[in-house]
C-alpha atoms as a printed R data frame, in Angstrom:
   type eleno elety resid chain resno       x      y      z
1  ATOM     1    CA   UNK     A     1   0.000  0.000  0.000
2  ATOM     2    CA   UNK     A     2   2.756  2.488 -0.734
3  ATOM     3    CA   UNK     A     3   1.440  6.023 -0.797
4  ATOM     4    CA   UNK     A     4  -1.849  5.112  0.874
5  ATOM     5    CA   UNK     A     5  -3.331  7.690  3.245
6  ATOM     6    CA   UNK     A     6  -5.821  6.177  5.685
7  ATOM     7    CA   UNK     A     7  -8.550  8.226  7.374
8  ATOM     8    CA   UNK     A     8 -10.162  5.512  9.515
9  ATOM     9    CA   UNK     A     9  -9.201  7.233 12.756
10 ATOM    10    CA   UNK     A    10 -10.670 10.524 11.524
11 ATOM    11    CA   UNK     A    11 -13.753  9.609  9.517
12 ATOM    12    CA   UNK     A    12 -14.523  6.224 11.046
13 ATOM    13    CA   UNK     A    13 -14.608  7.464 14.608
14 ATOM    14    CA   UNK     A    14 -17.194 10.102 13.717
15 ATOM    15    CA   UNK     A    15 -19.812  7.501 12.744
16 ATOM    16    CA   UNK     A    16 -22.774  7.305 15.124
17 ATOM    17    CA   UNK     A    17 -22.153  4.681 17.789
18 ATOM    18    CA   UNK     A    18 -18.515  4.172 16.823
19 ATOM    19    CA   UNK     A    19 -16.072  4.025 19.693
20 ATOM    20    CA   UNK     A    20 -12.502  2.835 19.891
21 ATOM    21    CA   UNK     A    21 -10.478  2.869 23.069
22 ATOM    22    CA   UNK     A    22  -7.160  4.674 23.049
23 ATOM    23    CA   UNK     A    23  -5.363  1.314 22.923
24 ATOM    24    CA   UNK     A    24  -7.493  0.181 19.966
25 ATOM    25    CA   UNK     A    25  -6.640  3.405 18.121
26 ATOM    26    CA   UNK     A    26  -2.938  2.899 18.809
27 ATOM    27    CA   UNK     A    27  -3.082 -0.722 17.652
28 ATOM    28    CA   UNK     A    28  -4.966  0.262 14.490
29 ATOM    29    CA   UNK     A    29  -2.506  3.019 13.625
30 ATOM    30    CA   UNK     A    30   0.537  0.833 14.242
31 ATOM    31    CA   UNK     A    31  -1.052 -1.979 12.236
32 ATOM    32    CA   UNK     A    32  -1.688  0.340  9.306
33 ATOM    33    CA   UNK     A    33   1.955  1.339  9.357
34 ATOM    34    CA   UNK     A    34   3.006 -2.309  9.517
35 ATOM    35    CA   UNK     A    35   1.117 -3.154  6.317
36 ATOM    36    CA   UNK     A    36   2.689 -0.277  4.418
37 ATOM    37    CA   UNK     A    37   0.373  2.669  4.924
38 ATOM    38    CA   UNK     A    38   2.484  5.830  4.753
39 ATOM    39    CA   UNK     A    39   0.162  8.381  6.358
40 ATOM    40    CA   UNK     A    40  -2.845  8.373  8.661
41 ATOM    41    CA   UNK     A    41  -5.347 11.058  9.520
42 ATOM    42    CA   UNK     A    42  -6.468 11.050 13.143
43 ATOM    43    CA   UNK     A    43  -9.022 13.058 15.051
44 ATOM    44    CA   UNK     A    44 -11.323 14.723 15.694
45 ATOM    45    CA   UNK     A    45  -9.674 16.503 18.552
46 ATOM    46    CA   UNK     A    46 -11.679 16.530 21.761
47 ATOM    47    CA   UNK     A    47 -11.211 19.598 23.986
48 ATOM    48    CA   UNK     A    48  -8.932 18.728 26.905
49 ATOM    49    CA   UNK     A    49 -11.626 19.548 29.467
50 ATOM    50    CA   UNK     A    50 -13.958 16.813 28.143
51 ATOM    51    CA   UNK     A    51 -13.637 13.060 28.803
52 ATOM    52    CA   UNK     A    52 -10.959 11.646 26.511
53 ATOM    53    CA   UNK     A    53  -9.631 15.110 25.767
54 ATOM    54    CA   UNK     A    54  -6.033 14.131 26.257
55 ATOM    55    CA   UNK     A    55  -6.384 11.054 24.029
56 ATOM    56    CA   UNK     A    56  -5.236 12.848 20.872
57 ATOM    57    CA   UNK     A    57  -1.872 13.884 22.277
58 ATOM    58    CA   UNK     A    58  -1.410 10.466 23.895
59 ATOM    59    CA   UNK     A    59  -2.338  8.761 20.616
60 ATOM    60    CA   UNK     A    60   0.146 10.819 18.616
61 ATOM    61    CA   UNK     A    61   2.932 10.188 21.133
62 ATOM    62    CA   UNK     A    62   2.271  6.443 21.264
63 ATOM    63    CA   UNK     A    63   2.108  6.055 17.484
64 ATOM    64    CA   UNK     A    64   5.267  8.097 16.949
65 ATOM    65    CA   UNK     A    65   7.028  5.869 19.453
66 ATOM    66    CA   UNK     A    66   5.882  2.606 17.852
67 ATOM    67    CA   UNK     A    67   5.704  3.606 14.160
68 ATOM    68    CA   UNK     A    68   8.157  6.504 13.723
69 ATOM    69    CA   UNK     A    69   8.035  6.417  9.895
70 ATOM    70    CA   UNK     A    70   4.252  6.814  9.761
71 ATOM    71    CA   UNK     A    71   3.139 10.375  8.954
72 ATOM    72    CA   UNK     A    72   0.342 11.579 11.190
């Protein structure tokens, strides 16, 4: 999948009733990198004062640590 840009963690998580834990998001992102995806789109950002608000920064940090070549 060279050159593929995946938007599952941006578009997919906005679907009604969709929910992925932080660990599931990390695993999905790392898995996409492992199969050759070059870039992922993540979001939407949740304000830090709402539940899960720090998930975006934690997700980015975890993915960068486990899949450093994956563009986020």
